Short mmCIF file of C-alpha atoms in Angstrom, two decimals:
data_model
loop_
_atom_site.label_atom_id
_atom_site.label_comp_id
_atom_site.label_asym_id
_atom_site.label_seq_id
_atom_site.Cartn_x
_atom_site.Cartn_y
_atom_site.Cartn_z
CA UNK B 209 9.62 6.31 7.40
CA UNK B 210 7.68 3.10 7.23
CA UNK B 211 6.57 2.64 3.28
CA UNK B 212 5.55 -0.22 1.17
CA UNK B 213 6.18 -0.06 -2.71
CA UNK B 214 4.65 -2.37 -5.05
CA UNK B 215 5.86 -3.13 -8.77
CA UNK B 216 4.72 -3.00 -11.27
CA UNK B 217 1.55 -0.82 -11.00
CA UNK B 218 -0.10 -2.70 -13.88
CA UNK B 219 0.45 -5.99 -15.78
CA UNK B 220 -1.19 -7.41 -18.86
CA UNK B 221 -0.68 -11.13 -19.33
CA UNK B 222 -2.78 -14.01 -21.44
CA UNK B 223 -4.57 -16.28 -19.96
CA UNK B 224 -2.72 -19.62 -19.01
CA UNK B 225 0.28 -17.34 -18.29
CA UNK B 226 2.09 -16.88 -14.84
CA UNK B 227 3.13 -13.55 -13.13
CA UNK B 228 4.91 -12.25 -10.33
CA UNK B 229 4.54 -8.76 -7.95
CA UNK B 230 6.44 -7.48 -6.14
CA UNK B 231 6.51 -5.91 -2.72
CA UNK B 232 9.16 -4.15 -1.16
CA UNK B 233 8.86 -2.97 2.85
CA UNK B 234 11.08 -0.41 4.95
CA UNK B 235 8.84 -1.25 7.67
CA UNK B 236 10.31 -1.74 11.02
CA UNK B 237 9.51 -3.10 13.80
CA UNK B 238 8.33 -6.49 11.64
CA UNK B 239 5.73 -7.91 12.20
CA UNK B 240 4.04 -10.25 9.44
CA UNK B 241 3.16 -9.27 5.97
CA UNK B 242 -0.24 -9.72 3.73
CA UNK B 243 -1.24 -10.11 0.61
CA UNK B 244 -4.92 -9.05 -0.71
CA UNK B 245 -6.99 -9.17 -3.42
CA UNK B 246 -9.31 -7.03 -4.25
CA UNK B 247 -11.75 -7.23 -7.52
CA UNK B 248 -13.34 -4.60 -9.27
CA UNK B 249 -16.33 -2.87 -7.25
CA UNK B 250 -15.41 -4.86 -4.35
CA UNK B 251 -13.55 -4.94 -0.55
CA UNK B 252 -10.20 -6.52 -0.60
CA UNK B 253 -9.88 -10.51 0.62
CA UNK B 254 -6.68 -11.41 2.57
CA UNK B 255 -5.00 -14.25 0.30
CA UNK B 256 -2.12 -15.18 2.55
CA UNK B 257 0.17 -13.77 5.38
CA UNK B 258 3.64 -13.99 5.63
CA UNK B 259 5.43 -13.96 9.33
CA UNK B 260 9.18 -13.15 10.00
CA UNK B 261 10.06 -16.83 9.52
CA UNK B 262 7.88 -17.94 6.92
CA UNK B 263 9.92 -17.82 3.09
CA UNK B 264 7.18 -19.57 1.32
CA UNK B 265 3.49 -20.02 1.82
CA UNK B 266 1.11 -21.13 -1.16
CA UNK B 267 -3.12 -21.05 -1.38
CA UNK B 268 -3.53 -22.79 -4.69
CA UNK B 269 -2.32 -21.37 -7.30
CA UNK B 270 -0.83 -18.41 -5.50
CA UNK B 271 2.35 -18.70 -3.72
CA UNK B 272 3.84 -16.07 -1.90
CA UNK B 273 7.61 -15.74 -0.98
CA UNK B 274 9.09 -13.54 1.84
CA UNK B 275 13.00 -12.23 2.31
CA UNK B 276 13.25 -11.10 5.61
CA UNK B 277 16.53 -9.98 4.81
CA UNK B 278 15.79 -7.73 1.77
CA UNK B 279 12.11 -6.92 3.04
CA UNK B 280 10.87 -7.83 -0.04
CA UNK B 281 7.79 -9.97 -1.05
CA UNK B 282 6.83 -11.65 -3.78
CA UNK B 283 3.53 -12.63 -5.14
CA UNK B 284 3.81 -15.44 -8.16
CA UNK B 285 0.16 -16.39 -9.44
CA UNK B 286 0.52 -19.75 -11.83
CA UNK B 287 -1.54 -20.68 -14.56
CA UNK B 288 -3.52 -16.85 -14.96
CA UNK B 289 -7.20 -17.45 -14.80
CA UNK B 290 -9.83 -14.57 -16.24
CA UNK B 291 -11.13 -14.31 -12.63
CA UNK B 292 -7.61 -13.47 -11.65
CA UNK B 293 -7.69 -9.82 -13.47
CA UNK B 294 -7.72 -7.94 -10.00
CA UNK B 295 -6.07 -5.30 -7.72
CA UNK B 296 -2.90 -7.03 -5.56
CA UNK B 297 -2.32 -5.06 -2.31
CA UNK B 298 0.46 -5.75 0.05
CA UNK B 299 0.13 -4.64 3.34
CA UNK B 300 2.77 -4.64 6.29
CA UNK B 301 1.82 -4.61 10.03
CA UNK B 302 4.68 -3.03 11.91
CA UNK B 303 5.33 -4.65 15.85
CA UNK B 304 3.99 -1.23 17.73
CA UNK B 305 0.57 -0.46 19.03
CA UNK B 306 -1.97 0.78 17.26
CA UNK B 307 -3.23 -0.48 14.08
CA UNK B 308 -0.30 -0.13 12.53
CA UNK B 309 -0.74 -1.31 9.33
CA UNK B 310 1.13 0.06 5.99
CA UNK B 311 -0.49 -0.37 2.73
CA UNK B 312 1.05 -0.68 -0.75
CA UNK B 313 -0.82 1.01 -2.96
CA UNK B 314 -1.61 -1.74 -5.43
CA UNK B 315 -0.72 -4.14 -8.57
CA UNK B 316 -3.78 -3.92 -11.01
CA UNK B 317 -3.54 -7.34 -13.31
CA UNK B 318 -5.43 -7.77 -16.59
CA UNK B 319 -5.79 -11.30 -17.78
CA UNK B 320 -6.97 -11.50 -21.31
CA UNK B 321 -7.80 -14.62 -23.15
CA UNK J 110 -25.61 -12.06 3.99
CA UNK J 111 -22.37 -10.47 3.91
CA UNK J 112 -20.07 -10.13 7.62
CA UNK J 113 -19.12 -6.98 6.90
CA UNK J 114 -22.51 -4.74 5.40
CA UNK J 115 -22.46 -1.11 4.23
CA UNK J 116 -24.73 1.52 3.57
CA UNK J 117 -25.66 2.89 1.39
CA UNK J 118 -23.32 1.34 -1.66
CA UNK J 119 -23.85 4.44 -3.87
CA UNK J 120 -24.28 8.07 -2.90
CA UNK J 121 -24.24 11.20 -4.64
CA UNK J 122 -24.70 14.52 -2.98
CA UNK J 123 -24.34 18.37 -3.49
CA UNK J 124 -20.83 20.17 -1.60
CA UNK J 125 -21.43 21.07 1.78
CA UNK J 126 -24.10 18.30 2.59
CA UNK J 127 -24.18 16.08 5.22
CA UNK J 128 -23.80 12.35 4.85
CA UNK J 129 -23.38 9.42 6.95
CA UNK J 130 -22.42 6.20 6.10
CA UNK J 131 -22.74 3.28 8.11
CA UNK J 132 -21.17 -0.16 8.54
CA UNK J 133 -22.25 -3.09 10.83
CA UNK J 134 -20.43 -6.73 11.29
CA UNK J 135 -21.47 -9.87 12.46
CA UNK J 136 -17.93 -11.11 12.68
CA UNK J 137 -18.26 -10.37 16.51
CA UNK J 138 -14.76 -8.31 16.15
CA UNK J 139 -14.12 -5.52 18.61
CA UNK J 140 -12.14 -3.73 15.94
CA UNK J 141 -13.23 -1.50 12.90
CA UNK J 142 -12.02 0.88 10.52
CA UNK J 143 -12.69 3.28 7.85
CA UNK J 144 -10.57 3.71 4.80
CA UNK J 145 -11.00 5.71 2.13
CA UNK J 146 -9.11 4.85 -1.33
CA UNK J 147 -8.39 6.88 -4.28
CA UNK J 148 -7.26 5.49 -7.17
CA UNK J 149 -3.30 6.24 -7.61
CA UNK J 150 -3.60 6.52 -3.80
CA UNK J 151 -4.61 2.90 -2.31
CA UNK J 152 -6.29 2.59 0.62
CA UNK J 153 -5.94 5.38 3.39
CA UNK J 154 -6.94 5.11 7.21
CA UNK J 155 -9.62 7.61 8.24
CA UNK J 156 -10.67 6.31 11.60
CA UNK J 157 -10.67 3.18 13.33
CA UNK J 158 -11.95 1.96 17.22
CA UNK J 159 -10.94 -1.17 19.09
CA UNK J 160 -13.95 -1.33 21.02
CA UNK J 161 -17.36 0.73 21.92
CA UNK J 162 -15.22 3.39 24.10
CA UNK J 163 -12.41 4.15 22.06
CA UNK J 164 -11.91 6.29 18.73
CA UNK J 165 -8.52 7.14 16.69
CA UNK J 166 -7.84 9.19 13.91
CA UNK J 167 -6.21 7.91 11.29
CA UNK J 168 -3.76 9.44 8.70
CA UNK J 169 -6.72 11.29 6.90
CA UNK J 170 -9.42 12.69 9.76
CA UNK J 171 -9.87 15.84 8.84
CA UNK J 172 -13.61 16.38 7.48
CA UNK J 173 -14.79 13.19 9.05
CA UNK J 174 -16.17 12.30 12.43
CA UNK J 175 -17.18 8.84 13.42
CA UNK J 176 -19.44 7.35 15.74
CA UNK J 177 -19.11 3.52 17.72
CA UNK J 178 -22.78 3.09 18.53
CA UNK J 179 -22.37 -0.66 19.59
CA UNK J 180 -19.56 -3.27 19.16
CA UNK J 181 -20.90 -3.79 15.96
CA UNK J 182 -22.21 -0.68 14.24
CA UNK J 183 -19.49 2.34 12.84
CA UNK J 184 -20.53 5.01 11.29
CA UNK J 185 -18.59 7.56 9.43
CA UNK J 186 -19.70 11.36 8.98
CA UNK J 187 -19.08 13.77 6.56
CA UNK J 188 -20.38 16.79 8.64
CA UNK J 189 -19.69 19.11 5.28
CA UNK J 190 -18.95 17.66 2.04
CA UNK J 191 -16.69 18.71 -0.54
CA UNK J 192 -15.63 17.47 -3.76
CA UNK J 193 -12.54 16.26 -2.67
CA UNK J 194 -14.10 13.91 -0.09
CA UNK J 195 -15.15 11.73 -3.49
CA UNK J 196 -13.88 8.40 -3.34
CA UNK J 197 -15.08 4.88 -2.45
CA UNK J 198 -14.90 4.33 1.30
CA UNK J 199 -14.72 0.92 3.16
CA UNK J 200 -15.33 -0.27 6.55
CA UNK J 201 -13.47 -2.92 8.18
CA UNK J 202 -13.12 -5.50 11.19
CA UNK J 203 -10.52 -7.31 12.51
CA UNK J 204 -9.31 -9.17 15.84
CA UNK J 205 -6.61 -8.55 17.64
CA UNK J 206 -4.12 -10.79 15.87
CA UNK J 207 -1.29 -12.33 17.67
CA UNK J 208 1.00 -10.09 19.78
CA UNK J 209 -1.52 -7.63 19.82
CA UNK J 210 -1.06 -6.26 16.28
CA UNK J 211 -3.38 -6.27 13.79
CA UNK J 212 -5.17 -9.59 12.34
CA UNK J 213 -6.93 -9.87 8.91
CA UNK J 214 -8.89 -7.67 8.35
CA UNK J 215 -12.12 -8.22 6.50
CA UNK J 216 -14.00 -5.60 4.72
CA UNK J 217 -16.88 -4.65 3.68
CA UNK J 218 -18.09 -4.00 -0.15
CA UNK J 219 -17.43 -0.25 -0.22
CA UNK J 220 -19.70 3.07 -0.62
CA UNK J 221 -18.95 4.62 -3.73
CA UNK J 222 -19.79 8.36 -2.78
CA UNK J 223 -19.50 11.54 -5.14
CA UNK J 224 -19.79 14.87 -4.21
CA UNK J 225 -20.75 17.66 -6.59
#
């Protein structure tokens, strides 16, 4: 069965700190993998996607790692900023028709100064 | 204005009412969907269309219909609402992606709807 499992559900951390989540896929056939974010009250923004080959992609202070091998993902945010305190979902297209798409059902990070 | 607009962003209603909620893009996308998330739950497929002609259900279609009146309007029914059917529900676009499979998606800012 194709599943995506994020840890950990929550995570508190100061500001100025960094983090990492983690994403872990039994999706198969691969196709690429995504990371959102999604703040409170609002739809989810696509931060960066992650194809077969791909083992590291960064978009600023967000860097996102892929182990094709392991099917895991990981999401490592640098330097926690207030506006960071947000819901991280990873989501998985599988190679097949149809949409496709396997969601994760969420990191929720606090950032508290 | 926003690419992806939904309306309305708040509705509460009575059990066995019906409501429609309705979603329109200018991203020029043949593709849209509506999810539904729960909290605990994530986001869960309801219905999406890749263009005017064709609907799919999704994982959750039971108690919803939908409607593609044009490439860029989708609107999602709740023909009888129950409690259950409370949660905050979001429309989405997206193009085809390479290989076929899905792109980004991009979505709209939710409807936040609560049935009593």
């Amino acid at each position: 069965k194709n599943q995506v499992e994020q840890s950990p559900q929550s995570l508190i951390i100061l500001e100025g700190k960094n983090c990492t989540l983690q994403c872990n896929y039994t999706v198969s056939p691969f196709s690429n993998l995504r990371w959102y974010k999604q703040d409170t009250g609002r739809g989810p923004v696509s931060l960066t996607i992650m194809t077969f080959s791909e083992n590291t992609k960064s978009n600023g202070r967000y860097t996102a790692t892929l182990d094709a091998d392991t099917k895991q993902s990981s999401l490592h945010i640098t330097a926690s900023q207030l506006s960071d305190s947000a819901s991280y979902i990873c989501v998985v297209s599988a190679k097949k028709a149809g949409t496709a798409l396997i969601f994760g059902k969420g990191t929720t990070l606090s950032v508290s100064s | 204005d926003a690419d992806v607009t939904q309306t309305p962003r708040n509705r509460i209603t009575k059990t066995g009412k019906r409501i429609m909620l309705e979603c329109s893009q200018t991203k020029g996308h043949d593709r849209m969907y509506w999810y539904r998330q729960d909290p605990g739950l994530g986001l869960r497929l309801i219905y999406y269309s890749f263009d005017v002609k064709d609907i799919n259900k999704g994982e959750i279609s039971d108690g919803y219909s939908v409607s593609r009146q044009a490439q860029a309007k989708f609107s999602l029914s709740l023909e009888s609402a129950i409690p259950n059917q409370t949660a905050l529900y979001f429309c989405a676009t997206s193009d085809p992606g390479q290989g076929g499979n899905t792109g980004e998606l991009f979505f709209g800012e939710g409807s936040r709807l609560t049935v009593l």
